[in-house]
Coordinates of C-alpha atoms and ligand atoms in Angstrom, one line a residue:
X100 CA 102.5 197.7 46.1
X101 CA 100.2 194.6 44.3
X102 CA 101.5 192.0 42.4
X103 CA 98.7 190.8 40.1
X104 CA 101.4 187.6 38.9
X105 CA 104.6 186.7 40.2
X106 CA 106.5 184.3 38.2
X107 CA 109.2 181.9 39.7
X108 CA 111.8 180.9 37.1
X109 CA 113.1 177.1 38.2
X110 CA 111.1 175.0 40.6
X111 CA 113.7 173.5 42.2
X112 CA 114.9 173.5 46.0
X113 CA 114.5 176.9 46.3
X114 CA 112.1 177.6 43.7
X115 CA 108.9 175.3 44.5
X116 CA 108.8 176.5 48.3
X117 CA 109.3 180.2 47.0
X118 CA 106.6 179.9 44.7
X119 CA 104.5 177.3 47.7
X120 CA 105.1 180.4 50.2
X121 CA 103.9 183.0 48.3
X122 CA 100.9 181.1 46.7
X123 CA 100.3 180.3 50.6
X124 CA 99.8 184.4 50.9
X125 CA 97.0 183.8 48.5
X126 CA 99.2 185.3 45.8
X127 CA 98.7 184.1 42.1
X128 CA 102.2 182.8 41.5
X129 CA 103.0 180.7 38.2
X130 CA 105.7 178.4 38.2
X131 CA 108.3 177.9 35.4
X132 CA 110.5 174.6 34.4
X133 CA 112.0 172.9 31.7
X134 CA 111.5 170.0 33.2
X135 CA 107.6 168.9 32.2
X136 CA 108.1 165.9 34.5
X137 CA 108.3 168.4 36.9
X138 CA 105.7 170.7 36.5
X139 CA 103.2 168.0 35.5
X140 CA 103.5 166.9 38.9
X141 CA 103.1 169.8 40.6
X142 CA 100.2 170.6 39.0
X143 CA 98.9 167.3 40.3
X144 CA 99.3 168.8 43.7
X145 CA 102.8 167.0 44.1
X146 CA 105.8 167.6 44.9
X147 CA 109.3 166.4 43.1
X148 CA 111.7 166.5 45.8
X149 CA 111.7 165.7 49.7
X150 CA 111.1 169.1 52.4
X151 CA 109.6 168.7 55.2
X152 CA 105.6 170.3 55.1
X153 CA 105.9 171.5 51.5
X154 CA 103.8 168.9 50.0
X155 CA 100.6 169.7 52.0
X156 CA 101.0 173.7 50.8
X157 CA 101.5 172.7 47.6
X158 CA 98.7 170.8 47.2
X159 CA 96.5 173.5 48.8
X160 CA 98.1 176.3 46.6
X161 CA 97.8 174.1 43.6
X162 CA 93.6 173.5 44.6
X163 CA 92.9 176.9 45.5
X164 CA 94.1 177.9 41.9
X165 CA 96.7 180.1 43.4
X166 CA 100.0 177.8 42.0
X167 CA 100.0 177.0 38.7
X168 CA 102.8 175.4 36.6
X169 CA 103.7 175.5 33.5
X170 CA 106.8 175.2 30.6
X171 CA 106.7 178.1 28.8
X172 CA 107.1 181.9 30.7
X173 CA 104.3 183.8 30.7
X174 CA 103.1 187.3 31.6
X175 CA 104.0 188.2 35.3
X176 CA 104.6 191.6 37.1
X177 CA 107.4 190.0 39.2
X178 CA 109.7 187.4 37.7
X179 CA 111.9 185.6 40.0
X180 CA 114.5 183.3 38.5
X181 CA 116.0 180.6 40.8
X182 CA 117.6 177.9 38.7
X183 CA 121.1 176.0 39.0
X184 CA 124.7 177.6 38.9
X185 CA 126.7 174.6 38.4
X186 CA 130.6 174.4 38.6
X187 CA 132.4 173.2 35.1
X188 CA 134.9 170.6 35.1
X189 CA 137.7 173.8 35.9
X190 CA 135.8 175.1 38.6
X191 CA 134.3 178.2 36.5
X192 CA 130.9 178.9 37.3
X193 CA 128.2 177.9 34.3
X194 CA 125.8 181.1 34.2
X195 CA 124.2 179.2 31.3
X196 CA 120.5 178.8 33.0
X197 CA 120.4 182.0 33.8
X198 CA 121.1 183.3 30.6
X199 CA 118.7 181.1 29.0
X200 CA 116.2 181.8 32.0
X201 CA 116.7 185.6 31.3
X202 CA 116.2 185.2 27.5
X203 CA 113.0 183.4 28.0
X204 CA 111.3 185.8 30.3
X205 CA 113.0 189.0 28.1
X206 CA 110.2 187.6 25.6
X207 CA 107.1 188.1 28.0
X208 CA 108.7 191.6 29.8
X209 CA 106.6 194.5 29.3
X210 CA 107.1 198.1 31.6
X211 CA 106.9 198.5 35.2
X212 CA 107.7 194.5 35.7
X213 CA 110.5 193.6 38.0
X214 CA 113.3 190.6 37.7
X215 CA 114.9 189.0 40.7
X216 CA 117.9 186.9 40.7
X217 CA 117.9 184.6 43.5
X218 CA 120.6 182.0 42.4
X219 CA 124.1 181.8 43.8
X220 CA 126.1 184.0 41.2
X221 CA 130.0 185.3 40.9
X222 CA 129.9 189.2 41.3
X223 CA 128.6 191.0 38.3
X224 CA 126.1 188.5 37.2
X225 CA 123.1 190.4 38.0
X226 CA 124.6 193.0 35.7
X227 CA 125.0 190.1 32.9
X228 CA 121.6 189.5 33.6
X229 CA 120.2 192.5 32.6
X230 CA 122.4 193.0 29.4
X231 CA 120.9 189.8 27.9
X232 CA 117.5 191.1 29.0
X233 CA 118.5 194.4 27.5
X234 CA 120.2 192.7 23.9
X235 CA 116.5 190.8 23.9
X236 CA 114.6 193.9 24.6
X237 CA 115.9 197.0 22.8
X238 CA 112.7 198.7 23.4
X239 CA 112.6 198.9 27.3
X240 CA 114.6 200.7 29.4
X241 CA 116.8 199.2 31.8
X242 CA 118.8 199.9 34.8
X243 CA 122.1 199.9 33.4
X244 CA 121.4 202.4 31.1
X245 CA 118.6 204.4 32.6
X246 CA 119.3 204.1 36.0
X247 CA 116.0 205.2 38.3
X248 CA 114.4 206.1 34.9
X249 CA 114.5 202.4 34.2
X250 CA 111.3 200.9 33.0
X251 CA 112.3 197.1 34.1
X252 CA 113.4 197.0 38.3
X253 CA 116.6 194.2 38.1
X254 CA 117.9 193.3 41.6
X255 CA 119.6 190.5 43.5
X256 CA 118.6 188.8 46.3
X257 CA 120.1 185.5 47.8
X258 CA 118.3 182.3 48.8
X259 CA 120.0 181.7 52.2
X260 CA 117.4 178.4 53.2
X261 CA 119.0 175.6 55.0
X262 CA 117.7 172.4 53.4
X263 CA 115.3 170.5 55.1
X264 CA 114.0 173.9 57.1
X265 CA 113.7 175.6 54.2
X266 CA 109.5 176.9 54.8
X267 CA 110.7 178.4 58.0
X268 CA 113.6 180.1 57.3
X269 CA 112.3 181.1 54.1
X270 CA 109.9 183.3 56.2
X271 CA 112.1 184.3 59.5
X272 CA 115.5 184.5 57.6
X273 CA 116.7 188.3 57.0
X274 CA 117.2 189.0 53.4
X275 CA 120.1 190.4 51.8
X276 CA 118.6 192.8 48.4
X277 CA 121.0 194.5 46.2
X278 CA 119.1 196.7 43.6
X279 CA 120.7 197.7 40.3
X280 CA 119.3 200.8 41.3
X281 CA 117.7 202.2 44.3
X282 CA 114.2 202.1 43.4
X283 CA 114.8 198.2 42.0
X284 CA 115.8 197.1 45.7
X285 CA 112.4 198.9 47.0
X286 CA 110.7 197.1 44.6
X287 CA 112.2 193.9 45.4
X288 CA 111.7 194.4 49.0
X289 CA 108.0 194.9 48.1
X290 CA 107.9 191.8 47.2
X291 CA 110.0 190.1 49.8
X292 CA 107.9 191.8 52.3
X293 CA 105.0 189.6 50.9
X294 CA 106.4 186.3 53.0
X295 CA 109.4 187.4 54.7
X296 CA 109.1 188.5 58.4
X297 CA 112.9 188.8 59.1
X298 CA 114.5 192.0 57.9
X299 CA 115.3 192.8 54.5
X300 CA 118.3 195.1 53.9
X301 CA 119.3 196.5 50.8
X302 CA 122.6 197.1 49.0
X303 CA 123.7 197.3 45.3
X304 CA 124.0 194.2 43.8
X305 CA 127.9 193.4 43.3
X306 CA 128.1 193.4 47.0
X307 CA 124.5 190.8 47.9
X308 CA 126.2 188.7 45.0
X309 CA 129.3 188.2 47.5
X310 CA 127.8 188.4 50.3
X311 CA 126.0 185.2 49.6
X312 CA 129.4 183.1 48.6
X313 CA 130.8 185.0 52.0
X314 CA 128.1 182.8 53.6
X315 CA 129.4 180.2 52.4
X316 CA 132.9 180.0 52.2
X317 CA 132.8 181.6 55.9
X318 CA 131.2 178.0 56.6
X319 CA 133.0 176.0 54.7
X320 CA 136.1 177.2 56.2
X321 CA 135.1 176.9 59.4
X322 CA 134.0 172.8 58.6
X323 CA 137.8 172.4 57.3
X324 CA 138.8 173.2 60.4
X325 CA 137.2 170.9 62.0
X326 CA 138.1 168.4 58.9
X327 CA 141.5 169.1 59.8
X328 CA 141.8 168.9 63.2
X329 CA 140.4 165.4 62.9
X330 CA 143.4 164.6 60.6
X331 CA 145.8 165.7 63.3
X332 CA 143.9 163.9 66.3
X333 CA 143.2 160.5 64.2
X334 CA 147.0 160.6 64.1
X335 CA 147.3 161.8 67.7
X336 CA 144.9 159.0 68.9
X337 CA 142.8 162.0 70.3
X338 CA 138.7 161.6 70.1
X339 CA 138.0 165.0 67.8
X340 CA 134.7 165.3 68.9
X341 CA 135.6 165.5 72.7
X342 CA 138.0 167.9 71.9
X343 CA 135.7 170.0 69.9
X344 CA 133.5 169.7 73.0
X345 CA 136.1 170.9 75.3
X346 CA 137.4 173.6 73.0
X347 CA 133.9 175.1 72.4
X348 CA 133.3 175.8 75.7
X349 CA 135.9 178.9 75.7
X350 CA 133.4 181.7 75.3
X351 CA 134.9 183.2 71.9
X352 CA 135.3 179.8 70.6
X353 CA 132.9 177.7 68.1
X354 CA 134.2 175.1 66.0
X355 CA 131.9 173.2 63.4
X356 CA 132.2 169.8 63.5
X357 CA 134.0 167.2 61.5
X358 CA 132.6 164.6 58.8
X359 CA 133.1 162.5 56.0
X360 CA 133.4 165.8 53.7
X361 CA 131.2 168.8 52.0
X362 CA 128.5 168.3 50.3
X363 CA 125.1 170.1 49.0
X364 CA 125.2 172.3 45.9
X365 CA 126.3 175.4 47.3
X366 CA 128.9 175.0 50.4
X367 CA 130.8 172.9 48.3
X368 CA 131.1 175.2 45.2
X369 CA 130.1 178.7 45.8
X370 CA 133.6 178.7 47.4
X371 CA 135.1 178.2 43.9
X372 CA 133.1 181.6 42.5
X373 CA 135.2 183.4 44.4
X374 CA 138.5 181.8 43.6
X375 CA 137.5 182.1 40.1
X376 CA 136.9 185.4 40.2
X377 CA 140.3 186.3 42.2
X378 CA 142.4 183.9 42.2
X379 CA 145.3 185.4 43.1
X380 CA 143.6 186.7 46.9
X381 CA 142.2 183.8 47.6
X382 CA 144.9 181.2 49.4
X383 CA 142.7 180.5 52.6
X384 CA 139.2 179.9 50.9
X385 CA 141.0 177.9 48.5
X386 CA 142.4 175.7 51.1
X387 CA 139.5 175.0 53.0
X388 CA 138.2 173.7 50.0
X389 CA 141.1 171.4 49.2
X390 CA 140.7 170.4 53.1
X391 CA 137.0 169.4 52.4
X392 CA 137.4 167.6 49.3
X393 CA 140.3 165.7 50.7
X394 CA 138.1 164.3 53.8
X395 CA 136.3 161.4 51.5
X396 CA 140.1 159.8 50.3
X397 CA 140.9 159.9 53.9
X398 CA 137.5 158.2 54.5
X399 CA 137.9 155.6 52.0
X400 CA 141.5 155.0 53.3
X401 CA 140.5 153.9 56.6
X402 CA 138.3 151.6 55.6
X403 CA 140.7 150.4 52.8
X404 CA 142.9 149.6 55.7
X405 CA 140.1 148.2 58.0
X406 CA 139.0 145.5 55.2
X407 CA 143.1 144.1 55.8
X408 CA 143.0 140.6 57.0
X409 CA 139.3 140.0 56.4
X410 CA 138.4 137.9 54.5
X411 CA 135.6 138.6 51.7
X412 CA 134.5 141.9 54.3
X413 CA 131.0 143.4 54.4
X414 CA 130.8 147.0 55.0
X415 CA 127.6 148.3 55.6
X416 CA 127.1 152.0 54.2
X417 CA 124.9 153.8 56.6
X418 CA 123.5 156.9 54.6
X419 CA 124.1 158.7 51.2
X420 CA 122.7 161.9 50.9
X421 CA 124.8 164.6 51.7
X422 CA 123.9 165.6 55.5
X423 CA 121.3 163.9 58.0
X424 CA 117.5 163.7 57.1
X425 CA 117.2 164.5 53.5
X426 CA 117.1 162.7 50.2
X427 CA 119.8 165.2 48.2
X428 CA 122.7 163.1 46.9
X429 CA 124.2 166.3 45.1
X430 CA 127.9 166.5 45.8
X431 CA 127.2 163.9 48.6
X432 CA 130.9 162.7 50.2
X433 CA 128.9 159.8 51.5
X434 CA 127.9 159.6 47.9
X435 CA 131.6 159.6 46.7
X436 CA 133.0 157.2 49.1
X437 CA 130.9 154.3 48.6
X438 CA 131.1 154.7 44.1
X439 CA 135.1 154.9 45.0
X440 CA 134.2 151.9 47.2
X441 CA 132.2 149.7 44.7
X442 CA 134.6 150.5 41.7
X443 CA 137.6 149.3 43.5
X444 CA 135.6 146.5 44.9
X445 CA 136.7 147.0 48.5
X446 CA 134.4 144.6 49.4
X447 CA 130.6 143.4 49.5
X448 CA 128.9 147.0 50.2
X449 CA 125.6 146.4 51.9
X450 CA 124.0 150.4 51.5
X451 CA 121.2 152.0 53.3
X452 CA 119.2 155.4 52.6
X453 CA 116.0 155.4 54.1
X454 CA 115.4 159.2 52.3
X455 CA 115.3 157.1 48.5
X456 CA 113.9 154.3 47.0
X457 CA 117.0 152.4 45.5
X458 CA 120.5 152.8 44.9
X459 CA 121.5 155.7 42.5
X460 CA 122.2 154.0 38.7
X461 CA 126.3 154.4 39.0
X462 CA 125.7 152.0 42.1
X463 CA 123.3 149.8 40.9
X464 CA 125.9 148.3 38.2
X465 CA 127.7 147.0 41.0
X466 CA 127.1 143.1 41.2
X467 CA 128.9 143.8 45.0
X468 CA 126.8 146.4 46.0
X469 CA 122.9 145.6 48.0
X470 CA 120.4 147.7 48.6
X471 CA 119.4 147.0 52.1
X472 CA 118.1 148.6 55.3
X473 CA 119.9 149.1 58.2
X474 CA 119.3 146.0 60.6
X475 CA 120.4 143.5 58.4
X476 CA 123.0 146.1 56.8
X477 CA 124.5 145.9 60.0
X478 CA 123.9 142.4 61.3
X479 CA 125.8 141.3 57.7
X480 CA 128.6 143.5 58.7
X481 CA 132.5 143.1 59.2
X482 CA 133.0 146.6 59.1
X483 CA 130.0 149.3 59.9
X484 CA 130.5 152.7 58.0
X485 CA 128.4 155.7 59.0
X486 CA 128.5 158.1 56.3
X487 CA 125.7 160.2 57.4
X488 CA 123.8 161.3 61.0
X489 CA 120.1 160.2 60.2
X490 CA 118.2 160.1 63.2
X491 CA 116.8 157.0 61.9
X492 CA 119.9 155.8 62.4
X493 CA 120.1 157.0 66.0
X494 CA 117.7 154.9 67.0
X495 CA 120.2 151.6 66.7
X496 CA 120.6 148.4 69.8
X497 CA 123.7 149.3 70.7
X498 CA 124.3 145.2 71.4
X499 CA 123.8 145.3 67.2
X500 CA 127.6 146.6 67.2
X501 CA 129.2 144.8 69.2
X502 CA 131.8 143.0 67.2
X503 CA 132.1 145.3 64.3
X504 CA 134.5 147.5 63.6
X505 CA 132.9 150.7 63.7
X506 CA 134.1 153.9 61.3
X507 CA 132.0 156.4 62.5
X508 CA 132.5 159.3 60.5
X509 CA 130.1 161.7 62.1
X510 CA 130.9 161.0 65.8
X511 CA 127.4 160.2 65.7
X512 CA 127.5 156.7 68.1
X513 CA 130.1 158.1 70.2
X514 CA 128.0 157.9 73.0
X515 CA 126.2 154.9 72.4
X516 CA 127.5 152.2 75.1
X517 CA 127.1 148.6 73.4
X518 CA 128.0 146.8 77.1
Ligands
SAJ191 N1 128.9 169.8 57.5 C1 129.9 169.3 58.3 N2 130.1 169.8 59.5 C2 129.3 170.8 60.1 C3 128.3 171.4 59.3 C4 128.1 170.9 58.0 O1 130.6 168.4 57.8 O2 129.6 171.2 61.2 C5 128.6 169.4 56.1 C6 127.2 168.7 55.9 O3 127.2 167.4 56.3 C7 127.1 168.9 54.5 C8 127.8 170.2 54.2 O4 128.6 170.4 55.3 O5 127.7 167.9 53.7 C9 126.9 171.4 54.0 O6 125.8 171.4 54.9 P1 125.2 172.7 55.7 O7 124.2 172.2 56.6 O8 126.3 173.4 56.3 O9 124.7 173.6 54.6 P2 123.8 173.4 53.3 O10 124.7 173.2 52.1 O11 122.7 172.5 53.5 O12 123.2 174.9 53.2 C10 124.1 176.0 53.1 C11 123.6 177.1 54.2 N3 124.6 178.1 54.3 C12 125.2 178.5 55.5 O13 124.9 177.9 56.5 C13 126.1 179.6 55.5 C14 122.3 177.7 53.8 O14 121.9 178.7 54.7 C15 122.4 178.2 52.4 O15 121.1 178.7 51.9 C16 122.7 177.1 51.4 O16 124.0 176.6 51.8 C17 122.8 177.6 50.0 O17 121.8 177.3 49.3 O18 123.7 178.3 49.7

């Protein structure tokens, strides 16, 4: 099967290196985003946000003529839409983007095309989807009405890309494709099959739609236990990460490990989609999340009790993204516990993130709070937080903490020997 356009709906995280990989297979692939910040630089050659390799493909795609970005929706034969799910203030999933993302492309839709959703969604949105397509379009056909007769393929398909290893597992991942018919998941496939070299499965698409928040609450579960077995040992004066160690070496058990808390747009909300949609089944996954979200209070606790007896303290903030080697801040803990840090003014907050340039606005009010790197961060220091396991901050003289009071919220020194 040929695609003479494919057309990527949101150049985001997931988005940019979708359209980069398949523009890197020498297909013509035009990208779509509000944003004209955004798509101005990437048809500079550039790319808006940090992943490892994807600037150089980019910039390749972009020279070769093969990526090409642009505002407005154009003509495609595949459309694949991959734009934000936020949470609202109640934890209800905003499908907004993606109805406006739908109603844009409905305009440019003509017969035989095929629509992709690849965003994190509560069951049923794929078949939302194609009812605002259908209320824009009155003169196609469309799966939910024509079934295999359909003149417009509609199917879901998860992004399942682990930040910062997103080009390779974009290739070698399997895919999960649920068709809202059977001949729209082949269609799809086709067009996984262009870059994807793991397998792709298909199902209908209520089921992919949970299978990707399954993903993810399965995870996030699994981190609140570790979150909460390091409640019961900091209490228990047990080190959790030995005992993690220890525990994981029974055969049948794995446990994730602790931190300062859940970040990242998806682990930390997809959870809610499902609670949201039933509520009344979901105690555990519910839990976890209370679990996670409680870990950065309990953070900033211990260093509210740390500061006691110092007099004007310095805490260096190691890190603020919201896991090690990237520059994403989006429901960052580390993020969370240094603005609850500045605004009760714990103390003089000396932060470092090599990943950005300067310290995120709400931070940046803060006549207490420096933007600093980590040797003098540290060599300032009463107290030393680390809030996130950047290998740049592995590499640390050991003799550089002696004398501080370390919280280490990672485990990430544990085995560093300052003597
Ligand atoms: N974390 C821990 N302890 C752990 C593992 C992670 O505290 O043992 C924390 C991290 O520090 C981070 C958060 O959890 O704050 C999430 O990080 P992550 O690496 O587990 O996951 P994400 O959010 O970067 O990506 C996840 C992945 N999902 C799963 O592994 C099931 C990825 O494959 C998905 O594509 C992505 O969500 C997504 O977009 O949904």
């Amino acid at each position: 099967m040929h695609f003479h356009r494919i057309s990527i709906i949101g150049l985001g995280y997931i988005g940019l290196p979708t359209a980069a990989v398949l523009s890197d297979r020498k297909q013509r692939v035009i990208g779509v985003d509000l944003n004209p910040k955004t798509v101005a630089t990437i048809n500079q050659g550039k790319i808006p946000i940090l992943e490892p390799d994807l600037d150089q493909i980019v910039r390749r795609a972009v020279q070769e003529g093969f990526l090409r970005a642009t505002t407005v929706p154009e003509p495609a034969d595949a459309f694949l839409i991959a734009v934000p799910t936020p949470l609202t203030e109640h934890h209800k999933p905003d499908l907004s983007y993606i109805e406006s993302a739908a109603r844009s492309i409905a305009q440019v839709l003509k017969k035989g095309d095929l629509v992709i959703l690849e965003s994190t969604s509560p069951v049923g949105t794929t078949e939302r989807m194609a009812g605002w397509l259908a209320e824009e379009r009155p003169d196609l056909r469309f799966p939910q009405s024509a079934g295999e007769k359909t003149e417009i393929n509609i199917a879901y398909c998860p992004e399942r890309v682990l930040p910062g290893h997103v080009l390779r597992e974009l290739v070698e991942n399997d895919r999960i494709i649920g068709g809202l018919s059977e001949r729209c998941a082949e269609r799809a496939v086709a067009l996984y099959r262009l870059f994807v070299r793991g397998q792709c499965i298909t199902t209908d698409a209520r089921t992919a739609e949970l299978c990707k928040l399954t993903e993810n609450a399965f995870r996030d579960l699994n981190i609140a236990f570790a979150n909460e077995l390091s409640f019961i040992c900091d209490e228990q004066r047990i080190d959790v990460w030995e005992l993690i160690q220890l525990a994981n070496h029974h055969p049948r058990v794995n446990i994730l490990q602790p931190g300062p808390g859940v970040g990242g747009h998806c682990i930390a909300v997809d959870p809610w989609f499902i609670v949201d949609s039933a509520p009344e089944q979901t105690r555990l996954i519910r839990t976890a999340r209370e679990v996670n979200d409680r870990k950065p209070h309990w953070v900033i606790e211990k260093v509210k009790r740390a500061v006691q007896g110092i007099p004007s303290p310095r805490i260096a903030c190691l890190g603020l993204s919201f896991k090690a080697d990237i520059d994403d801040l989006r429901e960052s803990p580390a993020l969370e516990i240094v603005s609850a840090l500045a605004r009760e003014g714990v103390g003089k907050l000396l932060v470092v993130e090599p990943h950005i340039a300067a310290l995120p606005p709400n931070l940046s009010a803060f006549s207490h709070v420096v933007w600093t790197d980590k040797e003098t961060a540290i060599d300032q220091a009463d107290i030393v937080l680390l809030l996130v396991n950047h290998s740049a901050f592995r590499k640390i003289d050991p003799k550089a903490l002696l004398e501080k009071i370390i919280i280490d919220t990672r485990g990430f020194w544990r085995d560093l020997d300052p003597s």
